[in-house]
Each structure stands twice: as C-alpha cells, then as structure tokens.
Amino acid sequence: MSSANSSSGRHRKAKPMSLAVRRAFIIAAVPVTGALLSAPSALAADKSAKTTTATQSVAADGLDPAEQKIADNLNTRAQNPSLGDTFSGIVLDSKSDKVIWGHDADTALMPASNAKLATATAALTVLGPEHRFTTKVVYGDGTLTLIGGGDRLLSTADVTELAKSAAAGVKSAGLGSVKVRIDDSLFAEPSLANGWNDSYYDDQVAPVRSLVVDGKLSADTSIDAGKVFAQQLADQGVTVDGEVTRGTASATDVPVGQHLSPTLAETVKKMLKTSNNDIAETMLRMTAIAAGKPATFEDGTAVVRDVLSRRYGVSMENFEIYDGSGLSRADRIPARTVADILDLLTDPRYSHRLRSIDEGLPVAGEAGSTLGPEWGRFDTADSQCAVGQVKAKTGTLTGAIALSGLTKAADGRWKVFSFIENQSSADPAATKDTLDGLAATVNGCWA
C-alpha cells in the first residue's frame, strides 16, 4: 500500500467552535470494566459540504506524527492474511474531517449489519427519537381485535395489561364471551427481500409483521401474539370463543385499550447493542409509513437513501441496500459511506436526534452486546487494551465481516473508522480478531 491524498464526496466541518462549547454536547459515558467512553460530540464541530478525490490507497498528506503513526501501523496490519483480498477501510479525524488512512474505501462491499446504521439514521430523522409505537385493542360485533402498530418490544406483560383493560370493558358490557382476532394490516404480506435466503426464517429473522410479543421468532408472530392475548383474557375470566383469526378492524369498533412502546431512541439502542434483525426490518417499514410510503422493503430503503443524501449530504455512489437489517447478500456499501454516516454523530447539529445511535453502539468488552466477551471480541494480546475505548457496530454474514465505529485516539481526538471484509477464506474468528486489532490501532493503545 502506498501513501496518497485520499478524499471524496464527504462533508467538511466548518471552523471548530471553542472547546467549552463543544464540551456542552457531551453524551453520558458508558462504563466498561472500569473504563469510560465519552461521546464524540464532545469534540464536534459544524459541517459544510466538501468534495474530495477517491483513490485506492492510503494515508493522506499533512498528517501530524500521531496520525502518521496510525496510518503506518494500519498499512502494515491491514495486510494480515485473515482479511483476504477484498477489504475496504477508512479512518477519519472527526474534528478536521481529514482522511487519515484508507484502503479501497470507495469499493462497495457487503456491509452485513453495518447497514443498520443507515436504517437507524433514517428512522430517527423521519420519526424522531421520542416517537412511540401504539398497539391497540378495539371491540365490535362480539370480537376483540388486537391491532399491531410496529412495536417490536411489546411483551407479555404489556399484553396482559391490554387484556385487563379489555376484560374490564367486556364485563361492564355484560358480555360472557368474545372472539379474538388480530389486525396486522399495517404491513403488506411478508416477503423475502432481494438477497435473502429462505433459511433466514429459521433463525435469523421472522417474516416481517406489525405485531409480535416478546420478540418471538416464528412463522406467524401476529397469530402467536393473538394467542397470548386470548390466554390473558381467559386468565381475567373472559371466555374466548374459537381460534384466533386474522382480519381488519372496523372504523366503528370501540377502543378498549392501547399500549405505547418505549421511545424510538430506546428501540434503536436495543437494535444496535444486540444487532436485532427483526427490530431493524420493522423500523424500516415504520419509517416508510411515516414518510408517506407503503411499508415495503423497496419503499423503506428508498426513504433511507433519500434521508441520507438529501438531509445529510451523504454520497449514495455505489450504495445499494435492499433491507433494513443488512441480511441481504445483495446489499453493498463502501466503507467511506459507513464512516460518513457515523461521522454525523460527531456533529452537534444532530446530537439530539442521533444520540441514541452513539449510545447504542456496542462498546468493546461490554457484556450483552455484540462486542462482549461472550463473543470473543477484543480478547487478544493486541486488542485487549481497547476494551472500554472503542464503540462500534459489528456485522457478520457468511463471507462478510465488518466493524465500524469511533474511538478517542492517543492525540485526544475522536477518530471514525470503518473496516469491511468480504470473501476471506480465513476462520471468521481470526478475521474478527484482526479487525479488533485495527480498531485498537486507531485508538493508539496497540502502538
């Protein structure tokens, strides 16, 4: 790899504001094994458009000694055989927007779950971080209808409260029994996205419906939710006639209960911490609906592209997504674009709107997240030093491994990085260890 100027289609921040003002944008830090990660917006500055020139390789001119050390080390360590021959990577300085290092940064590769960063950004922009999804129960013509509203965090406890409210209404009306049906017509009939395998329904994602309880992975989450509701009604002393059916509530049906989900911000954090595919696909559809579009893969991804390009000026060159989760093997995103999306988190103009993405990124060594010790991440001699110092979105598919995030480097400035590998023949665990090492290199703890 050789050194060259590297820039292209990104934003440049305007003259940085004072440190005191920038610190006003600090987001709550996350403790991990005694370490503390403050938010990148602590050193943020406003952005304006910039143009650059794409190249295949690597370090930019005009690097200071700390940046040059990062670039030199990455030049060497990115040649690890576990990364194979198809690798895209980039490192940015969030304050200056300088490209510190890059390798094939504009090459579009399968991003795997790094695509969730795009989905989350669009959802928070269109719906707003305080948005909540509503699950309703209505009554009409002897039937209680449970209506799905896109709440992927709906629990049995929540449905129990809905059943209690509905049962009270049934009893006050002097009814001895009711029928139960579900209405999940908010979304179109489930289908496979372009690039999805039939096997995904076995253990990766459920057919996308607007009603689910306890995040259950099943062929028909809506009917299953209806059965939970029916059982809770029975527990309240209401006789349920027949089986749970599917139908559409009437406009004349009477509301007897509703439940509001946690905020979208909380849902985004849950999705990113655990890389939940079902939340991502539901979020994509709810974003489409809020934008006045049908709840489909095609319309949801069109809204994502529109938000990223029009609202934030992120280049859509070589950007192709067909779902919200990154499961599609047809998805293609360059590392540069992933980094541009993450770089939005360092801009104070967007800190309130996009804060939950920053807070939802898994932290190296954080148990319960996809970068936790239970997944064997950041546990090598080279990368252990970065525990608690790196926050990043993981991505894993057969033939695709990604790690993109932020870390405060040895120079005290936030660095944004994206590393995406496709089609390596190495053991995936070895590839992940290498990517963890590259993140530790950006941080500077692996010197």
CSV table of C-alpha atoms in Angstrom, one decimal:
chain,number,residue,atom,x,y,z
A,1,MET,CA,0.0,0.0,0.0
A,2,SER,CA,1.3,3.5,-0.8
A,3,SER,CA,0.6,6.9,0.6
A,4,ALA,CA,-1.6,9.3,-1.3
A,5,ASN,CA,-4.1,12.1,-0.9
A,6,SER,CA,-7.5,10.5,-0.2
A,7,SER,CA,-10.8,12.3,-0.1
A,8,SER,CA,-14.1,12.1,-1.9
A,9,GLY,CA,-17.7,13.2,-1.6
A,10,ARG,CA,-17.7,13.8,2.2
A,11,HIS,CA,-18.6,16.7,4.4
A,12,ARG,CA,-16.1,19.1,5.9
A,13,LYS,CA,-16.8,20.7,9.2
A,14,ALA,CA,-16.6,24.5,9.4
A,15,LYS,CA,-14.2,26.2,11.7
A,16,PRO,CA,-14.3,24.4,15.0
A,17,MET,CA,-16.2,26.0,17.9
A,18,SER,CA,-14.5,26.6,21.2
A,19,LEU,CA,-13.7,23.6,23.4
A,20,ALA,CA,-16.0,24.9,26.1
A,21,VAL,CA,-18.9,25.0,23.7
A,22,ARG,CA,-18.0,21.6,22.2
A,23,ARG,CA,-18.0,20.0,25.6
A,24,ALA,CA,-21.6,21.1,26.1
A,25,PHE,CA,-22.5,18.4,23.7
A,26,ILE,CA,-21.1,15.5,25.8
A,27,ILE,CA,-23.3,12.5,26.0
A,28,ALA,CA,-23.4,10.2,29.0
A,29,ALA,CA,-20.4,7.9,29.1
A,30,VAL,CA,-20.5,4.1,29.2
A,31,PRO,CA,-18.5,2.3,31.9
A,32,VAL,CA,-16.9,-1.0,30.8
A,33,THR,CA,-14.5,-2.8,33.1
A,34,GLY,CA,-13.5,0.5,34.7
A,35,ALA,CA,-13.0,2.3,31.5
A,36,LEU,CA,-15.0,5.3,30.3
A,37,LEU,CA,-16.1,6.4,26.8
A,38,SER,CA,-17.3,9.9,26.5
A,39,ALA,CA,-19.4,10.9,23.4
A,40,PRO,CA,-17.7,12.0,20.2
A,41,SER,CA,-19.8,15.1,20.2
A,42,ALA,CA,-17.6,16.5,23.0
A,43,LEU,CA,-15.2,17.5,20.2
A,44,ALA,CA,-17.7,18.1,17.5
A,45,ALA,CA,-17.8,21.0,15.0
A,46,ASP,CA,-20.3,22.1,12.4
A,47,LYS,CA,-20.1,20.7,8.9
A,48,SER,CA,-20.5,22.0,5.5
A,49,ALA,CA,-20.1,20.3,2.1
A,50,LYS,CA,-16.8,19.3,0.8
A,51,THR,CA,-15.5,17.4,-2.3
A,52,THR,CA,-12.6,15.1,-2.5
A,53,THR,CA,-10.9,12.7,-4.9
A,54,ALA,CA,-11.2,9.0,-4.5
A,55,THR,CA,-8.1,6.8,-4.6
A,56,GLN,CA,-7.4,3.3,-3.8
A,57,SER,CA,-4.8,3.9,-1.1
A,58,VAL,CA,-3.9,5.1,1.8
A,59,ALA,CA,-2.5,7.8,4.1
A,60,ALA,CA,-3.2,11.5,3.5
A,61,ASP,CA,-0.5,14.1,3.2
A,62,GLY,CA,-0.1,16.6,6.0
A,63,LEU,CA,-0.6,14.1,8.9
A,64,ASP,CA,0.7,15.0,12.3
A,65,PRO,CA,3.0,12.5,14.0
A,66,ALA,CA,0.2,10.7,15.9
A,67,GLU,CA,-1.9,10.4,12.7
A,68,GLN,CA,1.1,9.2,10.7
A,69,LYS,CA,1.7,6.5,13.3
A,70,ILE,CA,-1.8,5.3,12.9
A,71,ALA,CA,-1.5,5.3,9.1
A,72,ASP,CA,1.8,3.5,9.1
A,73,ASN,CA,0.6,0.8,11.5
A,74,LEU,CA,-2.6,0.3,9.6
A,75,ASN,CA,-0.6,-0.1,6.3
A,76,THR,CA,1.2,-3.0,7.9
A,77,ARG,CA,-1.6,-4.6,9.9
A,78,ALA,CA,-4.2,-4.4,7.2
A,79,GLN,CA,-2.1,-6.8,5.2
A,80,ASN,CA,-3.0,-9.6,7.6
A,81,PRO,CA,-3.9,-12.7,5.6
A,82,SER,CA,-7.2,-13.1,7.5
A,83,LEU,CA,-8.6,-10.1,5.7
A,84,GLY,CA,-8.2,-11.8,2.4
A,85,ASP,CA,-8.1,-9.9,-0.9
A,86,THR,CA,-11.4,-8.0,-0.6
A,87,PHE,CA,-11.1,-5.4,2.1
A,88,SER,CA,-12.3,-1.8,2.4
A,89,GLY,CA,-11.3,0.5,5.2
A,90,ILE,CA,-11.0,4.2,6.2
A,91,VAL,CA,-10.1,6.3,9.2
A,92,LEU,CA,-11.2,9.9,9.6
A,93,ASP,CA,-10.4,12.6,12.2
A,94,SER,CA,-13.8,13.8,13.3
A,95,LYS,CA,-12.6,17.3,14.2
A,96,SER,CA,-10.9,18.2,10.9
A,97,ASP,CA,-12.6,15.6,8.7
A,98,LYS,CA,-9.2,14.7,7.5
A,99,VAL,CA,-8.9,11.2,5.9
A,100,ILE,CA,-6.0,9.7,7.9
A,101,TRP,CA,-5.9,6.4,6.2
A,102,GLY,CA,-7.9,4.4,3.6
A,103,HIS,CA,-7.7,1.3,1.5
A,104,ASP,CA,-10.2,0.8,-1.3
A,105,ALA,CA,-12.5,3.0,0.7
A,106,ASP,CA,-14.9,3.6,-2.2
A,107,THR,CA,-15.3,-0.1,-3.0
A,108,ALA,CA,-18.8,-1.2,-2.2
A,109,LEU,CA,-18.9,-4.5,-0.3
A,110,MET,CA,-21.5,-6.5,1.7
A,111,PRO,CA,-21.8,-4.4,4.9
A,112,ALA,CA,-23.8,-7.1,6.9
A,113,SER,CA,-25.3,-5.5,10.0
A,114,ASN,CA,-23.4,-2.2,9.4
A,115,ALA,CA,-26.5,-1.4,7.2
A,116,LYS,CA,-28.4,-1.0,10.5
A,117,LEU,CA,-26.6,2.4,10.9
A,118,ALA,CA,-28.3,3.7,7.8
A,119,THR,CA,-31.7,2.4,8.9
A,120,ALA,CA,-31.4,3.9,12.4
A,121,THR,CA,-30.3,7.3,11.0
A,122,ALA,CA,-33.3,7.4,8.7
A,123,ALA,CA,-35.8,6.3,11.3
A,124,LEU,CA,-34.6,8.8,13.9
A,125,THR,CA,-34.7,11.6,11.3
A,126,VAL,CA,-38.2,10.8,9.9
A,127,LEU,CA,-39.9,9.7,13.1
A,128,GLY,CA,-37.9,11.5,15.8
A,129,PRO,CA,-36.2,10.0,18.8
A,130,GLU,CA,-39.3,10.4,21.1
A,131,HIS,CA,-41.7,8.6,18.8
A,132,ARG,CA,-43.6,5.7,20.3
A,133,PHE,CA,-45.4,2.9,18.5
A,134,THR,CA,-49.0,2.1,19.5
A,135,THR,CA,-50.7,-1.3,20.0
A,136,LYS,CA,-54.5,-1.1,20.3
A,137,VAL,CA,-57.4,-3.2,21.2
A,138,VAL,CA,-60.9,-2.5,19.8
A,139,TYR,CA,-64.3,-4.1,20.2
A,140,GLY,CA,-67.0,-4.6,17.7
A,141,ASP,CA,-69.7,-7.2,16.9
A,142,GLY,CA,-68.6,-9.6,19.6
A,143,THR,CA,-65.0,-9.5,18.7
A,144,LEU,CA,-61.9,-8.0,20.4
A,145,THR,CA,-59.2,-7.1,17.8
A,146,LEU,CA,-55.6,-6.7,18.8
A,147,ILE,CA,-54.1,-4.2,16.3
A,148,GLY,CA,-50.3,-4.3,15.6
A,149,GLY,CA,-48.5,-0.9,15.4
A,150,GLY,CA,-44.9,-1.9,14.8
A,151,ASP,CA,-43.8,-2.3,18.4
A,152,ARG,CA,-41.0,-4.9,18.4
A,153,LEU,CA,-40.5,-4.5,22.1
A,154,LEU,CA,-44.1,-5.5,23.0
A,155,SER,CA,-44.0,-8.0,25.9
A,156,THR,CA,-46.4,-10.5,27.5
A,157,ALA,CA,-46.6,-8.1,30.5
A,158,ASP,CA,-47.8,-5.3,28.1
A,159,VAL,CA,-50.4,-7.6,26.5
A,160,THR,CA,-51.6,-8.6,30.0
A,161,GLU,CA,-52.3,-5.0,30.7
A,162,LEU,CA,-54.2,-4.7,27.4
A,163,ALA,CA,-56.2,-7.8,28.3
A,164,LYS,CA,-57.1,-6.5,31.7
A,165,SER,CA,-58.4,-3.3,30.2
A,166,ALA,CA,-60.3,-5.2,27.5
A,167,ALA,CA,-61.7,-7.7,30.1
A,168,ALA,CA,-63.0,-4.8,32.2
A,169,GLY,CA,-64.8,-3.4,29.2
A,170,VAL,CA,-66.3,-6.8,28.3
A,171,LYS,CA,-67.5,-7.4,31.8
A,172,SER,CA,-69.0,-4.0,32.2
A,173,ALA,CA,-71.0,-4.5,29.0
A,174,GLY,CA,-72.4,-7.7,30.5
A,175,LEU,CA,-70.8,-10.0,27.8
A,176,GLY,CA,-70.0,-13.6,28.7
A,177,SER,CA,-67.7,-14.4,25.8
A,178,VAL,CA,-65.9,-12.8,22.9
A,179,LYS,CA,-64.0,-13.8,19.8
A,180,VAL,CA,-60.4,-12.7,19.3
A,181,ARG,CA,-58.7,-11.7,16.1
A,182,ILE,CA,-55.5,-9.8,15.1
A,183,ASP,CA,-55.1,-7.0,12.7
A,184,ASP,CA,-51.6,-6.7,11.3
A,185,SER,CA,-52.7,-5.0,8.1
A,186,LEU,CA,-50.3,-2.1,8.7
A,187,PHE,CA,-47.7,-4.0,6.8
A,188,ALA,CA,-48.0,-5.8,3.5
A,189,GLU,CA,-47.9,-9.6,3.4
A,190,PRO,CA,-44.4,-10.7,4.4
A,191,SER,CA,-41.9,-11.5,1.6
A,192,LEU,CA,-38.3,-12.2,1.1
A,193,ALA,CA,-36.1,-9.2,0.4
A,194,ASN,CA,-33.8,-9.3,-2.6
A,195,GLY,CA,-30.7,-11.1,-1.4
A,196,TRP,CA,-32.4,-13.0,1.4
A,197,ASN,CA,-32.2,-16.8,1.7
A,198,ASP,CA,-35.2,-18.9,2.6
A,199,SER,CA,-33.1,-20.3,5.6
A,200,TYR,CA,-33.1,-16.8,7.2
A,201,TYR,CA,-36.6,-17.6,8.6
A,202,ASP,CA,-35.1,-20.5,10.5
A,203,ASP,CA,-33.0,-18.5,12.9
A,204,GLN,CA,-32.1,-15.0,11.6
A,205,VAL,CA,-35.4,-13.1,11.2
A,206,ALA,CA,-39.1,-13.6,11.3
A,207,PRO,CA,-41.4,-12.8,8.4
A,208,VAL,CA,-41.9,-9.1,9.0
A,209,ARG,CA,-45.3,-8.4,10.6
A,210,SER,CA,-46.6,-5.4,12.6
A,211,LEU,CA,-47.5,-7.5,15.6
A,212,VAL,CA,-45.2,-9.6,17.8
A,213,VAL,CA,-44.9,-10.4,21.5
A,214,ASP,CA,-41.6,-11.0,23.3
A,215,GLY,CA,-39.6,-10.7,20.1
A,216,LYS,CA,-40.6,-14.2,19.2
A,217,LEU,CA,-39.1,-15.7,16.1
A,218,SER,CA,-41.9,-17.6,14.4
A,219,ALA,CA,-43.6,-18.1,11.1
A,220,ASP,CA,-46.6,-16.0,12.2
A,221,THR,CA,-45.8,-13.6,15.0
A,222,SER,CA,-49.2,-11.9,14.8
A,223,ILE,CA,-51.3,-15.1,15.4
A,224,ASP,CA,-48.9,-16.0,18.2
A,225,ALA,CA,-49.4,-12.6,19.7
A,226,GLY,CA,-53.2,-13.1,19.4
A,227,LYS,CA,-52.9,-16.4,21.3
A,228,VAL,CA,-51.0,-14.7,24.1
A,229,PHE,CA,-53.8,-12.0,24.3
A,230,ALA,CA,-56.5,-14.7,24.3
A,231,GLN,CA,-54.8,-16.6,27.1
A,232,GLN,CA,-54.5,-13.4,29.1
A,233,LEU,CA,-58.2,-12.7,28.6
A,234,ALA,CA,-59.1,-16.2,29.8
A,235,ASP,CA,-56.9,-15.6,32.9
A,236,GLN,CA,-59.1,-12.5,33.5
A,237,GLY,CA,-62.2,-14.6,33.4
A,238,VAL,CA,-63.3,-13.9,29.9
A,239,THR,CA,-64.4,-16.9,27.7
A,240,VAL,CA,-62.8,-16.8,24.3
A,241,ASP,CA,-64.8,-18.5,21.5
A,242,GLY,CA,-62.9,-20.4,18.8
A,243,GLU,CA,-59.4,-19.9,17.5
A,244,VAL,CA,-57.6,-16.6,17.0
A,245,THR,CA,-58.3,-15.3,13.5
A,246,ARG,CA,-56.8,-12.6,11.2
A,247,GLY,CA,-58.9,-9.7,10.0
A,248,THR,CA,-59.2,-5.9,9.7
A,249,ALA,CA,-60.8,-3.8,12.4
A,250,SER,CA,-63.8,-1.7,11.5
A,251,ALA,CA,-63.7,2.0,11.7
A,252,THR,CA,-66.8,1.8,14.0
A,253,ASP,CA,-65.1,-0.6,16.5
A,254,VAL,CA,-64.8,0.9,20.0
A,255,PRO,CA,-61.3,1.4,21.5
A,256,VAL,CA,-60.9,-0.6,24.8
A,257,GLY,CA,-57.1,-0.4,25.3
A,258,GLN,CA,-53.8,0.8,24.0
A,259,HIS,CA,-50.1,0.4,24.8
A,260,LEU,CA,-47.3,2.8,23.9
A,261,SER,CA,-43.9,1.4,23.2
A,262,PRO,CA,-40.6,2.7,24.6
A,263,THR,CA,-39.3,5.6,22.6
A,264,LEU,CA,-37.7,5.1,19.2
A,265,ALA,CA,-34.4,6.1,20.8
A,266,GLU,CA,-34.6,3.2,23.3
A,267,THR,CA,-35.6,0.9,20.5
A,268,VAL,CA,-32.7,2.0,18.3
A,269,LYS,CA,-30.3,1.3,21.2
A,270,LYS,CA,-31.7,-2.2,21.7
A,271,MET,CA,-31.4,-2.9,18.0
A,272,LEU,CA,-27.7,-1.8,17.8
A,273,LYS,CA,-26.5,-3.3,21.0
A,274,THR,CA,-27.7,-6.8,20.0
A,275,SER,CA,-27.9,-6.3,16.2
A,276,ASN,CA,-31.5,-7.3,16.2
A,277,ASN,CA,-32.7,-8.0,12.7
A,278,ASP,CA,-36.4,-8.0,13.4
A,279,ILE,CA,-36.3,-4.6,15.0
A,280,ALA,CA,-34.4,-3.3,12.0
A,281,GLU,CA,-36.9,-4.6,9.5
A,282,THR,CA,-39.9,-3.3,11.4
A,283,MET,CA,-38.2,0.1,11.9
A,284,LEU,CA,-37.6,0.3,8.1
A,285,ARG,CA,-41.3,-0.2,7.4
A,286,MET,CA,-42.4,2.3,10.1
A,287,THR,CA,-40.0,4.8,8.6
A,288,ALA,CA,-41.6,4.3,5.2
A,289,ILE,CA,-45.1,4.8,6.6
A,290,ALA,CA,-44.1,8.0,8.4
A,291,ALA,CA,-42.7,9.3,5.1
A,292,GLY,CA,-46.0,8.6,3.4
A,293,LYS,CA,-44.9,5.4,1.6
A,294,PRO,CA,-46.0,1.8,1.7
A,295,ALA,CA,-44.5,-0.5,4.3
A,296,THR,CA,-42.3,-2.5,2.0
A,297,PHE,CA,-38.6,-3.2,1.6
A,298,GLU,CA,-38.5,-1.2,-1.6
A,299,ASP,CA,-40.1,1.9,-0.2
A,300,GLY,CA,-38.3,1.7,3.1
A,301,THR,CA,-34.9,1.6,1.5
A,302,ALA,CA,-35.8,4.4,-0.8
A,303,VAL,CA,-36.6,6.6,2.2
A,304,VAL,CA,-33.3,5.6,3.7
A,305,ARG,CA,-31.4,6.7,0.6
A,306,ASP,CA,-33.4,9.9,0.4
A,307,VAL,CA,-32.7,10.9,4.0
A,308,LEU,CA,-29.0,10.2,3.9
A,309,SER,CA,-28.5,12.0,0.6
A,310,ARG,CA,-30.9,14.9,0.9
A,311,ARG,CA,-30.9,15.6,4.6
A,312,TYR,CA,-27.3,14.8,5.4
A,313,GLY,CA,-25.5,15.0,2.1
A,314,VAL,CA,-24.1,11.5,2.3
A,315,SER,CA,-23.0,10.2,-1.1
A,316,MET,CA,-25.1,7.4,-2.5
A,317,GLU,CA,-22.5,6.4,-5.0
A,318,ASN,CA,-22.1,2.7,-5.0
A,319,PHE,CA,-24.7,2.5,-2.2
A,320,GLU,CA,-27.2,-0.3,-2.6
A,321,ILE,CA,-29.5,-1.7,0.1
A,322,TYR,CA,-32.5,-4.0,-0.1
A,323,ASP,CA,-33.4,-4.4,3.5
A,324,GLY,CA,-33.1,-2.7,6.9
A,325,SER,CA,-31.0,-5.2,8.7
A,326,GLY,CA,-28.1,-5.9,6.3
A,327,LEU,CA,-29.1,-9.6,5.9
A,328,SER,CA,-29.4,-9.2,2.2
A,329,ARG,CA,-26.4,-10.6,0.3
A,330,ALA,CA,-27.2,-8.0,-2.4
A,331,ASP,CA,-26.5,-5.0,-0.1
A,332,ARG,CA,-23.4,-3.0,-1.0
A,333,ILE,CA,-22.0,0.0,0.9
A,334,PRO,CA,-18.5,1.4,0.7
A,335,ALA,CA,-16.5,1.8,4.0
A,336,ARG,CA,-16.3,5.5,3.2
A,337,THR,CA,-20.1,5.8,3.3
A,338,VAL,CA,-20.4,3.9,6.6
A,339,ALA,CA,-17.8,6.2,8.1
A,340,ASP,CA,-19.7,9.3,6.7
A,341,ILE,CA,-22.9,8.1,8.5
A,342,LEU,CA,-21.0,7.6,11.7
A,343,ASP,CA,-19.4,10.9,11.3
A,344,LEU,CA,-22.8,12.6,11.6
A,345,LEU,CA,-22.7,11.5,15.3
A,346,THR,CA,-19.9,14.0,15.9
A,347,ASP,CA,-21.8,17.0,14.6
A,348,PRO,CA,-23.6,18.9,17.3
A,349,ARG,CA,-26.4,19.9,14.9
A,350,TYR,CA,-27.5,16.2,15.0
A,351,SER,CA,-26.5,15.3,18.6
A,352,HIS,CA,-30.1,15.2,20.0
A,353,ARG,CA,-31.7,13.5,17.0
A,354,LEU,CA,-29.0,10.8,16.5
A,355,ARG,CA,-27.7,10.4,20.1
A,356,SER,CA,-29.3,7.0,20.6
A,357,ILE,CA,-27.1,5.6,17.7
A,358,ASP,CA,-24.0,6.7,19.6
A,359,GLU,CA,-25.3,5.4,22.9
A,360,GLY,CA,-26.4,2.1,21.2
A,361,LEU,CA,-23.1,1.3,19.6
A,362,PRO,CA,-21.6,-1.8,21.4
A,363,VAL,CA,-18.5,-0.9,23.5
A,364,ALA,CA,-15.5,-3.2,23.3
A,365,GLY,CA,-15.8,-5.6,26.3
A,366,GLU,CA,-19.5,-4.7,27.0
A,367,ALA,CA,-21.2,-7.9,28.2
A,368,GLY,CA,-24.6,-8.4,26.5
A,369,SER,CA,-23.6,-6.6,23.4
A,370,THR,CA,-22.1,-7.9,20.1
A,371,LEU,CA,-18.7,-6.8,21.3
A,372,GLY,CA,-19.0,-8.6,24.6
A,373,PRO,CA,-16.5,-11.2,25.9
A,374,GLU,CA,-19.1,-13.9,25.2
A,375,TRP,CA,-18.5,-13.3,21.5
A,376,GLY,CA,-14.7,-13.5,21.8
A,377,ARG,CA,-14.2,-9.8,20.9
A,378,PHE,CA,-11.2,-7.7,22.0
A,379,ASP,CA,-9.7,-10.5,23.9
A,380,THR,CA,-6.3,-10.9,22.1
A,381,ALA,CA,-3.0,-9.5,23.3
A,382,ASP,CA,-3.2,-6.8,20.6
A,383,SER,CA,-6.8,-5.7,21.2
A,384,GLN,CA,-7.4,-6.1,24.9
A,385,CYS,CA,-6.0,-2.7,25.5
A,386,ALA,CA,-9.0,-1.2,23.7
A,387,VAL,CA,-11.7,-2.6,26.0
A,388,GLY,CA,-13.9,0.3,27.0
A,389,GLN,CA,-12.1,2.6,24.5
A,390,VAL,CA,-13.8,1.6,21.2
A,391,LYS,CA,-17.5,1.7,20.3
A,392,ALA,CA,-18.5,0.1,17.1
A,393,LYS,CA,-21.2,-1.6,15.1
A,394,THR,CA,-20.4,-5.2,14.2
A,395,GLY,CA,-21.5,-7.0,11.1
A,396,THR,CA,-21.3,-10.7,10.3
A,397,LEU,CA,-22.6,-12.8,7.3
A,398,THR,CA,-21.1,-15.8,5.7
A,399,GLY,CA,-18.4,-14.2,3.6
A,400,ALA,CA,-18.7,-10.7,5.2
A,401,ILE,CA,-17.4,-9.3,8.4
A,402,ALA,CA,-17.4,-5.6,9.3
A,403,LEU,CA,-16.5,-3.3,12.2
A,404,SER,CA,-17.3,0.4,12.1
A,405,GLY,CA,-17.3,2.9,14.9
A,406,LEU,CA,-15.5,5.6,16.9
A,407,THR,CA,-12.6,5.8,19.4
A,408,LYS,CA,-10.7,8.6,21.0
A,409,ALA,CA,-7.1,8.3,19.8
A,410,ALA,CA,-3.8,9.0,21.5
A,411,ASP,CA,-4.0,12.6,20.3
A,412,GLY,CA,-7.2,13.1,22.3
A,413,ARG,CA,-9.3,13.5,19.2
A,414,TRP,CA,-12.2,11.3,18.1
A,415,LYS,CA,-11.5,9.0,15.1
A,416,VAL,CA,-14.2,7.5,12.9
A,417,PHE,CA,-13.3,4.2,11.3
A,418,SER,CA,-14.9,1.6,9.1
A,419,PHE,CA,-13.4,-1.8,8.1
A,420,ILE,CA,-15.3,-4.2,5.9
A,421,GLU,CA,-14.0,-7.6,4.7
A,422,ASN,CA,-15.7,-9.9,2.1
A,423,GLN,CA,-14.9,-13.4,1.0
A,424,SER,CA,-11.9,-14.2,3.2
A,425,SER,CA,-11.1,-17.9,3.4
A,426,ALA,CA,-9.8,-17.5,6.9
A,427,ASP,CA,-11.6,-18.6,10.1
A,428,PRO,CA,-14.1,-15.8,10.8
A,429,ALA,CA,-12.9,-15.6,14.4
A,430,ALA,CA,-9.4,-14.8,13.1
A,431,THR,CA,-10.8,-12.1,10.9
A,432,LYS,CA,-12.7,-10.5,13.7
A,433,ASP,CA,-9.6,-10.6,15.9
A,434,THR,CA,-7.8,-8.7,13.1
A,435,LEU,CA,-10.5,-6.1,12.8
A,436,ASP,CA,-10.4,-5.6,16.6
A,437,GLY,CA,-6.7,-5.1,16.3
A,438,LEU,CA,-7.2,-2.5,13.6
A,439,ALA,CA,-9.6,-0.6,15.9
A,440,ALA,CA,-7.1,-0.8,18.7
A,441,THR,CA,-4.5,0.6,16.3
A,442,VAL,CA,-6.8,3.6,15.6
A,443,ASN,CA,-7.2,4.1,19.3
A,444,GLY,CA,-3.4,4.0,19.7
A,445,CYS,CA,-3.3,1.6,22.6
A,446,TRP,CA,-1.8,-1.0,20.3
A,447,ALA,CA,1.2,1.1,19.2
